[in-house]
PDB file of C-alpha atoms in Angstrom:
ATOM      1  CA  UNK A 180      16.432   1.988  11.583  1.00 94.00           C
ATOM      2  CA  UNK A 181      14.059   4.992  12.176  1.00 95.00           C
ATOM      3  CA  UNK A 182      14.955   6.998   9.328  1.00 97.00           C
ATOM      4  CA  UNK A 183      15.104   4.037   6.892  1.00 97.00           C
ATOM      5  CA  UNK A 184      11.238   3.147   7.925  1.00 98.00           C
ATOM      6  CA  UNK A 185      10.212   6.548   7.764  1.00 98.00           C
ATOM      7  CA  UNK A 186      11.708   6.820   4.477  1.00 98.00           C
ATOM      8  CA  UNK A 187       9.873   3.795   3.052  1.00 98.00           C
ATOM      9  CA  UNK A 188       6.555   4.722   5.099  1.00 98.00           C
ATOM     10  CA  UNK A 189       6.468   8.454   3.032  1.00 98.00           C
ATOM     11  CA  UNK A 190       7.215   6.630  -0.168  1.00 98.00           C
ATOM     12  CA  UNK A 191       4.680   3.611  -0.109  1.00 98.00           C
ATOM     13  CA  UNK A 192       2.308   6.172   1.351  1.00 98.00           C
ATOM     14  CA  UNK A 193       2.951   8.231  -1.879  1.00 98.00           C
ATOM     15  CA  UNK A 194       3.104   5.236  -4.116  1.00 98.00           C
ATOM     16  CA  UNK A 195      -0.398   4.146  -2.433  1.00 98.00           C
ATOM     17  CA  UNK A 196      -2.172   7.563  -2.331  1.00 98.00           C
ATOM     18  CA  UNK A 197      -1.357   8.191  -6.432  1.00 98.00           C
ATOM     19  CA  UNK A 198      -2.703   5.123  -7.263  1.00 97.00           C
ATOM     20  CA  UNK A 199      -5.833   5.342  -4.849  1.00 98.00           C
ATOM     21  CA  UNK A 200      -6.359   8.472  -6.647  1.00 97.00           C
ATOM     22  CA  UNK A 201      -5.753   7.250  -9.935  1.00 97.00           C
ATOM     23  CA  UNK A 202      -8.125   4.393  -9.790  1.00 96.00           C
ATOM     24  CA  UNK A 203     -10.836   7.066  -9.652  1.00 96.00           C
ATOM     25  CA  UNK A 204      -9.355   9.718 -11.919  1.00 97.00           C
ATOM     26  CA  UNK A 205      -8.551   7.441 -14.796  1.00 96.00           C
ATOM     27  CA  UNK A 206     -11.513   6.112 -17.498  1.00 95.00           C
ATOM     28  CA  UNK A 207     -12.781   2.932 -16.306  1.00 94.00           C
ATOM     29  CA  UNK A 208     -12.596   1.096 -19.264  1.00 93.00           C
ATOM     30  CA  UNK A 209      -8.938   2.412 -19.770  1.00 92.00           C
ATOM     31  CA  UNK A 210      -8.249   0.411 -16.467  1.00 90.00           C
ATOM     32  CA  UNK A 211      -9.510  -2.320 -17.298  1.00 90.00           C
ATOM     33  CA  UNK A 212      -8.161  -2.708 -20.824  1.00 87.00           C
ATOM     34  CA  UNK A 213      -4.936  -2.781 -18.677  1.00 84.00           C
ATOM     35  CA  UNK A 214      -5.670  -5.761 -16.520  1.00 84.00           C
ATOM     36  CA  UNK A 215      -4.877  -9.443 -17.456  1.00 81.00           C
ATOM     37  CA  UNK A 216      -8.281 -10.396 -16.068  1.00 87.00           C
ATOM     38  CA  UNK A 217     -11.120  -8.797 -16.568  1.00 88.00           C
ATOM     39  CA  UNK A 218     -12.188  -7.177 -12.723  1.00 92.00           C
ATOM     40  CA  UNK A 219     -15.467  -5.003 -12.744  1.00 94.00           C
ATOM     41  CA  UNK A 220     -15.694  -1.012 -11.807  1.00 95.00           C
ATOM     42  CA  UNK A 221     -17.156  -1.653  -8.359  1.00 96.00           C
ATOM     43  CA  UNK A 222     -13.889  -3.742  -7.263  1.00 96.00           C
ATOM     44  CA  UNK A 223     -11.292  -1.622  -8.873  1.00 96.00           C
ATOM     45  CA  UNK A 224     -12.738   1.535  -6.934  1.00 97.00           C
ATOM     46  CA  UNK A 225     -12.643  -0.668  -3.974  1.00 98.00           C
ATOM     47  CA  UNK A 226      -8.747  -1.190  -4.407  1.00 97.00           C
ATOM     48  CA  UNK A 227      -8.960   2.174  -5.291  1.00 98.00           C
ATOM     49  CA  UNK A 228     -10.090   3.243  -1.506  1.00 98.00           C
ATOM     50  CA  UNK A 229      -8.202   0.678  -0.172  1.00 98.00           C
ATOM     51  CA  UNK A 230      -5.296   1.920  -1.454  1.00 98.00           C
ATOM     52  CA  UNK A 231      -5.685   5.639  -0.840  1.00 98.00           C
ATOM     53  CA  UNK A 232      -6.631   4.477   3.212  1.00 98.00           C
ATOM     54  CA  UNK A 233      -3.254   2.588   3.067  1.00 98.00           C
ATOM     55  CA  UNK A 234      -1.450   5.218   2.227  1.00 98.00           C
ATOM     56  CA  UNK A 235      -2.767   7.320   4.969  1.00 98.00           C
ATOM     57  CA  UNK A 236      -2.118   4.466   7.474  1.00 98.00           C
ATOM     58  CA  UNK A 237       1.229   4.669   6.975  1.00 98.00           C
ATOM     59  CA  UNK A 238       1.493   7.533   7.797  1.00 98.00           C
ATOM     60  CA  UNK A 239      -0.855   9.425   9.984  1.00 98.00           C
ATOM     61  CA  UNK A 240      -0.945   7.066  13.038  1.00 97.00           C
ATOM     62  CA  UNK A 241       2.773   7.610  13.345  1.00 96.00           C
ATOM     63  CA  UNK A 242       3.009  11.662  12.397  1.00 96.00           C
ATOM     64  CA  UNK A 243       0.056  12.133  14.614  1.00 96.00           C
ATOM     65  CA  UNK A 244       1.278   9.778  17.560  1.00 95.00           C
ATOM     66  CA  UNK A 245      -2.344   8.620  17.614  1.00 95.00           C
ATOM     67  CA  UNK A 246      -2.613   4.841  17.667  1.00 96.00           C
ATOM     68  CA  UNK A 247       0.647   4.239  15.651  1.00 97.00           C
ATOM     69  CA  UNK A 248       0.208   0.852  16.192  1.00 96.00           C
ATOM     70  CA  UNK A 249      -1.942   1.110  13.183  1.00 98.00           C
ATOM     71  CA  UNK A 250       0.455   1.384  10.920  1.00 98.00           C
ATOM     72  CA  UNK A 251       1.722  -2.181  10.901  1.00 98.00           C
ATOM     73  CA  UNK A 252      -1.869  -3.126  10.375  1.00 98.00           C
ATOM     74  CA  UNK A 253      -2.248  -0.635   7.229  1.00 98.00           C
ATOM     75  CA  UNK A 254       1.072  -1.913   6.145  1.00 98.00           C
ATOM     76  CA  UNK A 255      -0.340  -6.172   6.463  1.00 98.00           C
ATOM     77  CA  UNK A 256      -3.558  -4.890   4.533  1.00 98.00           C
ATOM     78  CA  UNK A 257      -1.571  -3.329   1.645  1.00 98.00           C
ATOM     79  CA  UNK A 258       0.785  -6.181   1.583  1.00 98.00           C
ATOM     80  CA  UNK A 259      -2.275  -8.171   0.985  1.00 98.00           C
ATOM     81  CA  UNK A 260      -3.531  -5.894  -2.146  1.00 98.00           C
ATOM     82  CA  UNK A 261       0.613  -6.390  -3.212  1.00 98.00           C
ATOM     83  CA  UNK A 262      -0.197 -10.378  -3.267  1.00 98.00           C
ATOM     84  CA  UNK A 263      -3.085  -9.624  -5.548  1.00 97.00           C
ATOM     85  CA  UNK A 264      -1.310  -7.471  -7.703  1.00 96.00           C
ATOM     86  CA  UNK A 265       1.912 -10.528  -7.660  1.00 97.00           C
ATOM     87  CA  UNK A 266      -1.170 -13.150  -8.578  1.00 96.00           C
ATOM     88  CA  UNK A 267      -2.326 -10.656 -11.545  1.00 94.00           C
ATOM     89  CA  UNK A 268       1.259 -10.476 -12.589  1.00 94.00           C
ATOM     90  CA  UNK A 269       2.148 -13.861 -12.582  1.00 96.00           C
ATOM     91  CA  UNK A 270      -0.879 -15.126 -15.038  1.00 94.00           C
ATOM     92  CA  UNK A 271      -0.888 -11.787 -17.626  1.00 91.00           C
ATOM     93  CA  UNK A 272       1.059 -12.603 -20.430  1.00 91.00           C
ATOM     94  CA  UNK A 273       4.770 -10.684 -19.345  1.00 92.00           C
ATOM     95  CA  UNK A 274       5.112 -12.381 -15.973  1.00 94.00           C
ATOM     96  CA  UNK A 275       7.927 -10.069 -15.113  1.00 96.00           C
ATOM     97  CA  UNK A 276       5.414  -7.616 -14.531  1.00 94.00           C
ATOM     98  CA  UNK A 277       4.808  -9.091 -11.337  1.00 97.00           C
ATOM     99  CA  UNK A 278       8.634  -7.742  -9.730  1.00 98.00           C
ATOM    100  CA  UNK A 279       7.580  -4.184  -8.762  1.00 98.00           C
ATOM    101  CA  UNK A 280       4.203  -5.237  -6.894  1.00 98.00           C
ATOM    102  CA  UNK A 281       6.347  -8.211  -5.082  1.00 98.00           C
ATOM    103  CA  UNK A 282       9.400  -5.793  -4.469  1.00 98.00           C
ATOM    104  CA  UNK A 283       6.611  -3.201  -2.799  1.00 98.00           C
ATOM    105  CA  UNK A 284       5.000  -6.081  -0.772  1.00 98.00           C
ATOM    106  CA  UNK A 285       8.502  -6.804   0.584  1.00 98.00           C
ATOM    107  CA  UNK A 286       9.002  -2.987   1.765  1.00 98.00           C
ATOM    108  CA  UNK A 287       5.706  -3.122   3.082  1.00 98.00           C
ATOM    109  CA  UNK A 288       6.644  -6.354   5.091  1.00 98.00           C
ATOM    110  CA  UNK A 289       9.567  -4.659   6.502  1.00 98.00           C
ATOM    111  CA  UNK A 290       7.498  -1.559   7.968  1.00 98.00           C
ATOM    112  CA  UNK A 291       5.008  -3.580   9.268  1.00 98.00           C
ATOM    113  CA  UNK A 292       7.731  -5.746  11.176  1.00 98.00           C
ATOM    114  CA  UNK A 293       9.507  -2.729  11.903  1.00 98.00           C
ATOM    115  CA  UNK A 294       6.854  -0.455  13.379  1.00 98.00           C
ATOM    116  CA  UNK A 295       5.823  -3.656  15.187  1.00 97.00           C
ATOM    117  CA  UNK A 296       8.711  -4.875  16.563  1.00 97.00           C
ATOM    118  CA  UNK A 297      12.056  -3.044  15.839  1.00 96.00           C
ATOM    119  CA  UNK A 298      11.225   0.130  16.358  1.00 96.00           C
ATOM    120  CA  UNK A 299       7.668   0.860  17.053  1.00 96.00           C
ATOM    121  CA  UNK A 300       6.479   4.188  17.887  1.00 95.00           C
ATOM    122  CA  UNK A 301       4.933   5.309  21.319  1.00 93.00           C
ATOM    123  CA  UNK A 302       1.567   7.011  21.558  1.00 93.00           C
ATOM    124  CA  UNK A 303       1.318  11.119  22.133  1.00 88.00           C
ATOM    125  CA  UNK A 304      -0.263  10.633  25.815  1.00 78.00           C
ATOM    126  CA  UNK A 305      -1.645  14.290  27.478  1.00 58.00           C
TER     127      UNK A 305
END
């Protein structure tokens, strides 16, 4: 069970980082022509860092031993941006665009249950 959340913890942490990154690498208006709703600059880089901390909360609590127990809570906060991303799915005009974000919110559910409750990680003490 350790291996397969640590496997899914580097990926969404990769998956989450890139597009954190993205968000502020990309045009703006590029972004948005993307969207099914129009969602202004100042929210989209706040996804943006919301993202890119995600990603890191997967994974640095637990490599670092320091306050693991964070990483369930980084995991329910990017489960959260996952919902949004469903919600933007469902109402664009291809509403099977809203698989991948709900498939990722699933994985995301499954490391924050798992680092909470199946096999959580202790903190480095010394």
């Amino acid at each position: 069970m350790n291996v397969a959340l640590w496997i899914i913890q580097i990926l969404m942490a990769a998956l989450f980082l890139f597009a954190g990154v993205m968000k502020f690498i990309m045009p703006m208006e590029e972004m948005q022509k993307q969207m099914p709703v129009a969602l202004s600059a100042a929210f989209i880089y706040f996804i943006g860092v919301a993202e890119a901390a995600g990603g890191l909360g997967l994974i640095l609590p637990s490599v670092l031993r320091i306050r693991p127990g964070l990483t369930p809570l980084a995991a329910c906060g990017l489960v959260l941006i996952m919902a949004g991303a469903v919600w933007l799915g469902l109402i664009s005009p291809d509403p099977k665009s809203a698989i991948i974000p709900a498939i990722v919110g699933l994985l995301l559910g499954f490391v924050a249950y798992g680092r909470s409750r199946l096999a959580p990680l202790r903190p480095r003490h010394g």
